Amino acid sequence: MMYAFKTGLSVATTLAAAALSPAVAAGESIGRPWTLEDILLVPEVNEIALSRDGRLAIYAAEIADEKAGRPQAVIRLVDIASGAQRDLRHANIAKLFQRIPGTNDWSGLLDIGGGLQLYRIDNAGSIAPLIVNPATVAVGRADLSLPVGGGTVPHHVGVLAYAWSPDGQWLWYSLLKARPTSPRVRFDEEVSAMSNRRRSTTEAEVEFYLRGPDGHSIKVMTRPSSDRMAMYAGANILWHGDEIQFRVEKPGGTGGGEFEVRAWDRQTGKMRILANEQDLQTLWLLKGPRGGELATSGNGDRPELIETLPGGPRHSYGRVGFTIGDLRSAGIKVSRDGRHVVLGTRSFGNPRYGLAMLDKHGVREIAGQGSLTRCGFDDDLTLALCVQESMTRPPALVRVHLANGKIAPIAAISPRHEEIAPLSVQPRTWVNRHGYKATGYVIFPRAYRKGQSYPAIIVTHGSDADDRFFDQGNQWNYPVQLFAERGYVVLLINDPWPQQADALLAAYKAWIRGSGPPGPETLQRLIWINGVHSFEDAVNELAAAGLVDPNRVGLAGYSRGSQVVNVAVTQSTMFRAASSGDGGFLEPAGYASSGDSYNPVYGGSPLSDHIVQYRRFAPSLNAAKVCTPVLQQVASASPSQAQLFEALRSERVPTQLSYYPGSSSASDETHLFHIPSNRLLAMRENMAWFDYWLLGIRDGDAPFPERLAEWDRMAKEAPHTCGPPPKF
Amino acid sequence: MMYAFKTGLSVATTLAAAALSPAVAAGESIGRPWTLEDILLVPEVNEIALSRDGRLAIYAAEIADEKAGRPQAVIRLVDIASGAQRDLRHANIAKLFQRIPGTNDWSGLLDIGGGLQLYRIDNAGSIAPLIVNPATVAVGRADLSLPVGGGTVPHHVGVLAYAWSPDGQWLWYSLLKARPTSPRVRFDEEVSAMSNRRRSTTEAEVEFYLRGPDGHSIKVMTRPSSDRMAMYAGANILWHGDEIQFRVEKPGGTGGGEFEVRAWDRQTGKMRILANEQDLQTLWLLKGPRGGELATSGNGDRPELIETLPGGPRHSYGRVGFTIGDLRSAGIKVSRDGRHVVLGTRSFGNPRYGLAMLDKHGVREIAGQGSLTRCGFDDDLTLALCVQESMTRPPALVRVHLANGKIAPIAAISPRHEEIAPLSVQPRTWVNRHGYKATGYVIFPRAYRKGQSYPAIIVTHGSDADDRFFDQGNQWNYPVQLFAERGYVVLLINDPWPQQADALLAAYKAWIRGSGPPGPETLQRLIWINGVHSFEDAVNELAAAGLVDPNRVGLAGYSRGSQVVNVAVTQSTMFRAASSGDGGFLEPAGYASSGDSYNPVYGGSPLSDHIVQYRRFAPSLNAAKVCTPVLQQVASASPSQAQLFEALRSERVPTQLSYYPGSSSASDETHLFHIPSNRLLAMRENMAWFDYWLLGIRDGDAPFPERLAEWDRMAKEAPHTCGPPPKF
């Protein structure tokens, strides 16, 4: 509270500046407002690859396709000089575009109907198979599929990953292969692990091959599908003379994993182990200009950029204003001569993605207007074609002169989003009552007038409130831009970032590791309650400044965000409505499937003496304290989600559990929704939910109008509310 | 304990008699010993139907088929005079055989490749479709199937049930119809219910039709698949003038269910409700000779046979030595003139199945040698063709003269089982320390010699230790006959039967109803601990008599039996080895899916203050007390099974969790195993398990020999055992 008063003045200044910002001044005249479809149709660009001569580039933009019932990738060829673009074709999936060294062609993993396979794409845009594994394996949350990350759209995989040798003569690739599925009797831990199964599954392994100049492939190794490196980072290898270096995950590690860096000699076929690692910070192998491995290290806003050389010696490039290895950044590329490295970066404060050029002597940053999120580079690291975007600018292609850092526009990626008048957005760093900082953004209502206070909705999801135009991982099914169009202030607030203080980092590390110290109460306080206090203090600050009406504040978050939402409603009376997306972690019912993640938070199983900790902290066991109506939108219908629903229902807290189905009974909607019709319904449901509980408006566009009567009933029967009910 | 001494003399007398019984005396000379395949291949006969002239009959015998990987039914035509039989054909399923009134033909539900459909079978044995619903629905524990009872072999259903009018002119039938499966958003309780889903499912409804003399069918009603009457007893109707009477289950009932008896008028198409019922004792409609509904009522060994007339008046037929309505008995048939009724019965003491002839004036019992388990009757109730069997006699066809009760042999059903020298079996009623009686059998070791004591294995499963040759529901995957061949005394012991005392019946009713009184501790004591005491007292009695070596006693039971096994190992130190089959009820993890059944046992959820009751009684929360090695063989890999395994493992109690798979990843083995290879492996695994822990024998036939090293390790690491370890 103190803090809100202390900073009240500067907030008022900020607000005044916002009212005068060019975006708002220009907004109402130069563009149109956001629509639901605009949110749905923001493209996401994966890899970009330049042609050998640097005149052309290829990229894929993934866009929701209502007719296909899933996202579709459009593969585009762009002429860098003119900015002219041509759609080559659509694919279910398009990723890992690379230039084929020594040729004018590209390669890419495409699913164009036969599962994910490796194709060659020439400069004229014709596409031909390169490596095809016809015995594909189904992956994702679907019947008879290999369970992979909950966000993976169900699909079939033939080729999993690949990488060309620098001379283009050798091809490293991995195939996903079904394991013979003749039913077998299983024992003990293997059975125990099946007890959380929600669908039939299949088993598979990852086979790694090296194809030589003669076109002949030899098998390098077979890895189990439990090796996350093999499954998700099989292309992350280094060519080092005759050796190929890569990481494997060792079995039996903790949540953070245990890994080996290995080298395989293509002449002798011998494998050796170079290093053992654990609790990796990135999937990438970050090779530095001195031949070592790069990392940013140390707490605070200015970590040290370090290169650890083989054998242990460390070289420091000094303190920098960013971290590296973030999968949302533009990656890493080493120049042909090995002397230069370009790294994708993520900055502190207003979290933006940029580039850093590195050589033996030092580091130089390249920052665009907003973020540079995806890039293709030439081999000499003179030129990059990147995606530039920001909270207010839709993704567009730019040319980056890597030597001087100059950036020139090339072409829009999504014309429809260029038509939209940008909303007014302010990056913020909030400091909560404990001194912990959380970054984020204030998005002003379209019709913002200085001096007027507005209802507000906080959207939270860990760390991805950052300077990108749209991130589904951050805003999920919360139609942030429409909230603002409709008159809400939207606060995108990240968790206090772990690296800012030793105590915080230690808590996160204990959580990932699966054991303390610190103990359960410290973890609960630092990892969850700390975030709730950031929200409260941010709201109080903005309320004191007159922007936010503290009696009409809602809270939404999915996944990691839903944990904080669920804790918030039991620990705070500030929020008049909450939407919790496909979560459930922290509920006792989740212990069975995630014991390792629960142990550091609670000390052990809920059926042991540790029940005391659960009673203290688990949202469902604190349902009697909840005065906030809670909507759970879910894809998994997990026991934890049911447990929270039932606990809230039995305390007569207004609550709804909405399950969004897969495209058929044989598959599920994914954690990050991928079915366009579900995304549209879920966004409309959130709009209706917040309008109802915060504003007392019965939304005419409510997607399930018959639920309104249920909400009326629940509102009437609720034993207590967090404050005066909205006026209807 | 007292009781064992009191009855010691009579036990000794019994044993002496056993040694002299004809079966044993003749056994070794006239037959061969049991083999594993003999156990696998015992046929099970469903309905039998006579021809109009009473000269022929049709029946189906279901027998495990190793090649088919499931049971197969052989449909047989039998000439009653000569006993000659002819195999008509094989089917995946064959059931509900009926004579088509007014014709020489039969009808039956067969799955001969196109799912379950209704066929006409003529006297010459040719089979033609009668009602075919080609849009079948998959049922059973398999992907995209309608979940039905866990014992149902996955199959496809077109026609679910049927019944002919007495004149054969009208046909009542029900079809299973898929509900349109277009994915839809679901809410609240419907989502909560999905949280225990283990596979993808489909939805279906039951449609009832009446086909008239003109061959035209009209739809009578549609029932949800949650109506168990519609799903499992759709053929149980009464023709009453123009009305057809039947039961439906009402939604939202307790575990015992709430039902309506309805009548539908085929002339007017009007439906009326005749009665409301709950907690039914049988799926059958038991119509008496006075037009009322029959039931046995009252506690003790001599219940009253009552006919309740429409409107409420009751007629008593006096006290009888049996119960009616047992689905294991020969059913019910009303004579053409409605004046006579024949009922299948189950007796007290040595539980046998017989017949009772009933008219307005009284009741007359017909008992065979052992049990009459399945019968076909003529319309005048003068003649029946029945299956007669006992613990020592394999099922065979007999002719029953219903007027005088005389029984004449017709033909064997399974020649291979006729070759086996019967084991010596003694029916017993044990009275435990609390005075509760439990029925059962002592099966003597093949090489039994008086005065020598033997290791013993108790097999338990509720109430089906009875005078039948083989019941998979009773002995599951415990090779009872091979145990006896190998030198074990086998004790088949039922639960103390509920009807013997008001207190016991009240406890069971509370359990079924889902709420007390009586309270949790009483239920725990009467329904589980009571059974454990029956076992202990029976063993002590037989040990005192010199038959059983009390240091080498094992315990096995599946389903209901596994509950008692799991309680026994935490409450008794008598058992040196246990095998617990596909259970898990009573473990806290089961609360999520079976709250209604848990509440009366524990008072409520394990995450509430009722945890005290769980800690007191739930097997996994008492793992530290267990000194008995526990094998769990499972088909479901449920969270409860995993919970018990993990608790025992963490206390270093020797334990193994063996999962037996379905025929592919897309389906599960059923609760009552149906895959012959699984049954054989599981029986061998039990033999190896008991041989190892009771006798110290490393079984050369152990199906998973690599497990023996695990057992050695567990034996070495076990912190305590129930007694001196076996000598190896």
PDB file of C-alpha atoms in Angstrom, chain A residues 44-205:
ATOM      1  CA  GLU A  44       3.049 -16.531 -35.961  1.00  0.00           C
ATOM      2  CA  VAL A  45       6.284 -16.808 -37.852  1.00  0.00           C
ATOM      3  CA  ASN A  46       8.672 -19.658 -37.194  1.00  0.00           C
ATOM      4  CA  GLU A  47      12.091 -19.878 -38.813  1.00  0.00           C
ATOM      5  CA  ILE A  48      13.132 -17.635 -41.656  1.00  0.00           C
ATOM      6  CA  ALA A  49      15.861 -18.737 -44.056  1.00  0.00           C
ATOM      7  CA  LEU A  50      17.728 -16.595 -46.550  1.00  0.00           C
ATOM      8  CA  SER A  51      18.838 -17.748 -49.950  1.00  0.00           C
ATOM      9  CA  ARG A  52      22.543 -18.202 -50.638  1.00  0.00           C
ATOM     10  CA  ASP A  53      22.773 -14.868 -52.433  1.00  0.00           C
ATOM     11  CA  GLY A  54      20.739 -13.076 -49.793  1.00  0.00           C
ATOM     12  CA  ARG A  55      18.158 -11.915 -52.327  1.00  0.00           C
ATOM     13  CA  LEU A  56      15.311 -14.166 -51.338  1.00  0.00           C
ATOM     14  CA  ALA A  57      14.009 -15.572 -48.123  1.00  0.00           C
ATOM     15  CA  ILE A  58      11.503 -18.186 -47.169  1.00  0.00           C
ATOM     16  CA  TYR A  59       9.363 -18.175 -44.060  1.00  0.00           C
ATOM     17  CA  ALA A  60       6.159 -19.688 -42.759  1.00  0.00           C
ATOM     18  CA  ALA A  61       3.362 -17.852 -41.004  1.00  0.00           C
ATOM     19  CA  GLU A  62       1.059 -19.967 -38.901  1.00  0.00           C
ATOM     20  CA  ILE A  63      -2.500 -18.638 -38.806  1.00  0.00           C
ATOM     21  CA  ALA A  64      -5.728 -20.030 -37.386  1.00  0.00           C
ATOM     22  CA  ASP A  65      -7.843 -21.559 -40.126  1.00  0.00           C
ATOM     23  CA  GLU A  66     -11.488 -21.844 -39.198  1.00  0.00           C
ATOM     24  CA  LYS A  67     -12.306 -24.103 -42.110  1.00  0.00           C
ATOM     25  CA  ALA A  68      -9.454 -26.495 -41.402  1.00  0.00           C
ATOM     26  CA  GLY A  69     -10.350 -26.425 -37.713  1.00  0.00           C
ATOM     27  CA  ARG A  70      -6.718 -25.866 -36.799  1.00  0.00           C
ATOM     28  CA  PRO A  71      -3.832 -23.541 -37.528  1.00  0.00           C
ATOM     29  CA  GLN A  72      -2.396 -23.709 -41.011  1.00  0.00           C
ATOM     30  CA  ALA A  73       1.002 -22.539 -42.093  1.00  0.00           C
ATOM     31  CA  VAL A  74       1.400 -20.516 -45.244  1.00  0.00           C
ATOM     32  CA  ILE A  75       4.856 -20.837 -46.758  1.00  0.00           C
ATOM     33  CA  ARG A  76       6.024 -17.604 -48.319  1.00  0.00           C
ATOM     34  CA  LEU A  77       8.835 -16.561 -50.570  1.00  0.00           C
ATOM     35  CA  VAL A  78       9.923 -12.971 -50.194  1.00  0.00           C
ATOM     36  CA  ASP A  79      12.098 -10.844 -52.460  1.00  0.00           C
ATOM     37  CA  ILE A  80      14.164  -8.855 -50.018  1.00  0.00           C
ATOM     38  CA  ALA A  81      14.889  -5.924 -52.300  1.00  0.00           C
ATOM     39  CA  SER A  82      11.315  -5.285 -53.389  1.00  0.00           C
ATOM     40  CA  GLY A  83       9.459  -6.748 -50.441  1.00  0.00           C
ATOM     41  CA  ALA A  84       7.315  -8.702 -52.919  1.00  0.00           C
ATOM     42  CA  GLN A  85       5.938 -11.903 -51.396  1.00  0.00           C
ATOM     43  CA  ARG A  86       4.469 -15.027 -52.892  1.00  0.00           C
ATOM     44  CA  ASP A  87       2.490 -17.743 -51.075  1.00  0.00           C
ATOM     45  CA  LEU A  88       4.043 -21.035 -52.120  1.00  0.00           C
ATOM     46  CA  ARG A  89       1.561 -23.334 -50.469  1.00  0.00           C
ATOM     47  CA  HIS A  90      -0.251 -24.168 -47.273  1.00  0.00           C
ATOM     48  CA  ALA A  91       0.835 -26.861 -44.872  1.00  0.00           C
ATOM     49  CA  ASN A  92      -0.493 -28.245 -41.631  1.00  0.00           C
ATOM     50  CA  ILE A  93       2.910 -27.607 -40.133  1.00  0.00           C
ATOM     51  CA  ALA A  94       5.996 -25.895 -41.515  1.00  0.00           C
ATOM     52  CA  LYS A  95       9.123 -25.526 -39.445  1.00  0.00           C
ATOM     53  CA  LEU A  96      12.894 -25.731 -39.244  1.00  0.00           C
ATOM     54  CA  PHE A  97      13.567 -23.933 -42.525  1.00  0.00           C
ATOM     55  CA  GLN A  98      17.241 -23.988 -43.433  1.00  0.00           C
ATOM     56  CA  ARG A  99      19.305 -23.063 -46.399  1.00  0.00           C
ATOM     57  CA  ILE A 100      20.927 -26.187 -47.859  1.00  0.00           C
ATOM     58  CA  PRO A 101      24.607 -25.197 -47.787  1.00  0.00           C
ATOM     59  CA  GLY A 102      26.216 -25.084 -51.201  1.00  0.00           C
ATOM     60  CA  THR A 103      22.907 -24.943 -53.061  1.00  0.00           C
ATOM     61  CA  ASN A 104      20.271 -22.402 -53.927  1.00  0.00           C
ATOM     62  CA  ASP A 105      17.617 -24.455 -52.189  1.00  0.00           C
ATOM     63  CA  TRP A 106      16.081 -24.614 -48.770  1.00  0.00           C
ATOM     64  CA  SER A 107      14.902 -27.499 -46.703  1.00  0.00           C
ATOM     65  CA  GLY A 108      12.076 -27.605 -44.209  1.00  0.00           C
ATOM     66  CA  LEU A 109       9.996 -29.962 -42.144  1.00  0.00           C
ATOM     67  CA  LEU A 110       6.499 -29.878 -43.581  1.00  0.00           C
ATOM     68  CA  ASP A 111       3.300 -31.713 -42.960  1.00  0.00           C
ATOM     69  CA  ILE A 112       1.522 -31.430 -46.273  1.00  0.00           C
ATOM     70  CA  GLY A 113      -0.668 -34.462 -45.740  1.00  0.00           C
ATOM     71  CA  GLY A 114       1.785 -37.291 -45.129  1.00  0.00           C
ATOM     72  CA  GLY A 115       2.860 -36.351 -41.635  1.00  0.00           C
ATOM     73  CA  LEU A 116       5.928 -34.321 -40.798  1.00  0.00           C
ATOM     74  CA  GLN A 117       8.650 -35.059 -43.364  1.00  0.00           C
ATOM     75  CA  LEU A 118      11.724 -33.347 -44.736  1.00  0.00           C
ATOM     76  CA  TYR A 119      11.333 -31.495 -48.030  1.00  0.00           C
ATOM     77  CA  ARG A 120      13.549 -29.556 -50.392  1.00  0.00           C
ATOM     78  CA  ILE A 121      12.191 -26.216 -51.594  1.00  0.00           C
ATOM     79  CA  ASP A 122      13.817 -24.512 -54.537  1.00  0.00           C
ATOM     80  CA  ASN A 123      14.019 -20.853 -55.450  1.00  0.00           C
ATOM     81  CA  ALA A 124      11.114 -21.221 -57.807  1.00  0.00           C
ATOM     82  CA  GLY A 125       9.006 -22.513 -54.957  1.00  0.00           C
ATOM     83  CA  SER A 126       8.649 -26.134 -55.941  1.00  0.00           C
ATOM     84  CA  ILE A 127       8.683 -28.616 -53.122  1.00  0.00           C
ATOM     85  CA  ALA A 128      10.092 -32.156 -53.286  1.00  0.00           C
ATOM     86  CA  PRO A 129      10.528 -34.843 -50.643  1.00  0.00           C
ATOM     87  CA  LEU A 130      13.997 -35.235 -49.244  1.00  0.00           C
ATOM     88  CA  ILE A 131      13.678 -37.659 -46.348  1.00  0.00           C
ATOM     89  CA  VAL A 132      10.360 -39.438 -45.933  1.00  0.00           C
ATOM     90  CA  ASN A 133       9.548 -41.891 -43.184  1.00  0.00           C
ATOM     91  CA  PRO A 134       6.190 -43.285 -44.249  1.00  0.00           C
ATOM     92  CA  ALA A 135       5.639 -45.174 -40.969  1.00  0.00           C
ATOM     93  CA  THR A 136       4.611 -42.038 -39.110  1.00  0.00           C
ATOM     94  CA  VAL A 137       3.753 -41.935 -35.432  1.00  0.00           C
ATOM     95  CA  ALA A 138       0.729 -40.068 -34.083  1.00  0.00           C
ATOM     96  CA  VAL A 139       1.674 -37.579 -31.377  1.00  0.00           C
ATOM     97  CA  GLY A 140      -0.335 -35.339 -29.068  1.00  0.00           C
ATOM     98  CA  ARG A 141      -3.308 -35.843 -26.816  1.00  0.00           C
ATOM     99  CA  ALA A 142      -5.217 -38.270 -28.996  1.00  0.00           C
ATOM    100  CA  ASP A 143      -6.067 -41.945 -28.976  1.00  0.00           C
ATOM    101  CA  LEU A 144      -3.183 -44.280 -29.739  1.00  0.00           C
ATOM    102  CA  SER A 145      -0.747 -41.406 -29.850  1.00  0.00           C
ATOM    103  CA  LEU A 146       2.560 -40.677 -28.224  1.00  0.00           C
ATOM    104  CA  PRO A 147       1.847 -38.219 -25.410  1.00  0.00           C
ATOM    105  CA  VAL A 148       3.987 -35.149 -25.911  1.00  0.00           C
ATOM    106  CA  GLY A 149       3.674 -31.636 -24.527  1.00  0.00           C
ATOM    107  CA  GLY A 150       0.052 -30.685 -23.852  1.00  0.00           C
ATOM    108  CA  GLY A 151       0.324 -27.807 -26.298  1.00  0.00           C
ATOM    109  CA  THR A 152       1.138 -29.988 -29.278  1.00  0.00           C
ATOM    110  CA  VAL A 153      -1.598 -30.138 -31.885  1.00  0.00           C
ATOM    111  CA  PRO A 154      -2.239 -33.825 -32.637  1.00  0.00           C
ATOM    112  CA  HIS A 155      -0.336 -34.735 -35.785  1.00  0.00           C
ATOM    113  CA  HIS A 156       1.791 -37.444 -37.338  1.00  0.00           C
ATOM    114  CA  VAL A 157       5.554 -37.404 -37.350  1.00  0.00           C
ATOM    115  CA  GLY A 158       7.890 -39.102 -39.758  1.00  0.00           C
ATOM    116  CA  VAL A 159      10.981 -36.895 -39.546  1.00  0.00           C
ATOM    117  CA  LEU A 160      11.478 -35.179 -36.221  1.00  0.00           C
ATOM    118  CA  ALA A 161      14.488 -32.923 -36.791  1.00  0.00           C
ATOM    119  CA  TYR A 162      17.496 -32.416 -39.031  1.00  0.00           C
ATOM    120  CA  ALA A 163      20.610 -30.319 -39.501  1.00  0.00           C
ATOM    121  CA  TRP A 164      23.032 -29.857 -42.401  1.00  0.00           C
ATOM    122  CA  SER A 165      26.775 -29.968 -41.980  1.00  0.00           C
ATOM    123  CA  PRO A 166      28.370 -26.572 -42.780  1.00  0.00           C
ATOM    124  CA  ASP A 167      29.447 -27.868 -46.210  1.00  0.00           C
ATOM    125  CA  GLY A 168      26.021 -29.291 -46.952  1.00  0.00           C
ATOM    126  CA  GLN A 169      27.482 -32.717 -47.612  1.00  0.00           C
ATOM    127  CA  TRP A 170      26.212 -34.415 -44.506  1.00  0.00           C
ATOM    128  CA  LEU A 171      22.708 -34.539 -43.125  1.00  0.00           C
ATOM    129  CA  TRP A 172      21.934 -35.305 -39.516  1.00  0.00           C
ATOM    130  CA  TYR A 173      18.314 -36.280 -38.998  1.00  0.00           C
ATOM    131  CA  SER A 174      16.043 -38.051 -36.570  1.00  0.00           C
ATOM    132  CA  LEU A 175      12.976 -40.178 -37.200  1.00  0.00           C
ATOM    133  CA  LEU A 176      10.198 -41.033 -34.825  1.00  0.00           C
ATOM    134  CA  LYS A 177       9.608 -44.775 -34.896  1.00  0.00           C
ATOM    135  CA  ALA A 178       6.779 -46.679 -33.280  1.00  0.00           C
ATOM    136  CA  ARG A 179       7.852 -49.335 -30.851  1.00  0.00           C
ATOM    137  CA  PRO A 180       6.320 -52.708 -31.536  1.00  0.00           C
ATOM    138  CA  THR A 181       3.034 -52.569 -29.699  1.00  0.00           C
ATOM    139  CA  SER A 182       2.379 -56.220 -29.075  1.00  0.00           C
ATOM    140  CA  PRO A 183       0.621 -56.056 -25.709  1.00  0.00           C
ATOM    141  CA  ARG A 184       2.828 -57.090 -22.820  1.00  0.00           C
ATOM    142  CA  VAL A 185       2.457 -57.581 -19.127  1.00  0.00           C
ATOM    143  CA  ARG A 186       3.954 -54.643 -17.257  1.00  0.00           C
ATOM    144  CA  PHE A 187       5.186 -54.365 -13.714  1.00  0.00           C
ATOM    145  CA  ASP A 188       5.438 -52.023 -10.773  1.00  0.00           C
ATOM    146  CA  GLU A 189       6.486 -48.434 -11.495  1.00  0.00           C
ATOM    147  CA  GLU A 190       5.569 -48.782 -15.130  1.00  0.00           C
ATOM    148  CA  VAL A 191       2.010 -49.667 -14.110  1.00  0.00           C
ATOM    149  CA  SER A 192       1.918 -46.991 -11.483  1.00  0.00           C
ATOM    150  CA  ALA A 193       2.785 -44.429 -14.151  1.00  0.00           C
ATOM    151  CA  MET A 194      -0.172 -45.619 -16.252  1.00  0.00           C
ATOM    152  CA  SER A 195      -2.629 -44.812 -13.497  1.00  0.00           C
ATOM    153  CA  ASN A 196      -2.850 -41.209 -14.649  1.00  0.00           C
ATOM    154  CA  ARG A 197      -3.418 -42.129 -18.275  1.00  0.00           C
ATOM    155  CA  ARG A 198      -6.370 -40.346 -19.841  1.00  0.00           C
ATOM    156  CA  ARG A 199      -6.253 -41.932 -23.294  1.00  0.00           C
ATOM    157  CA  SER A 200      -4.776 -44.906 -25.039  1.00  0.00           C
ATOM    158  CA  THR A 201      -1.189 -44.311 -26.031  1.00  0.00           C
ATOM    159  CA  THR A 202       1.453 -45.652 -28.292  1.00  0.00           C
ATOM    160  CA  GLU A 203       5.166 -45.987 -27.695  1.00  0.00           C
ATOM    161  CA  ALA A 204       7.928 -44.653 -29.872  1.00  0.00           C
ATOM    162  CA  GLU A 205      11.637 -44.086 -30.032  1.00  0.00           C
TER     163      GLU A 205
END
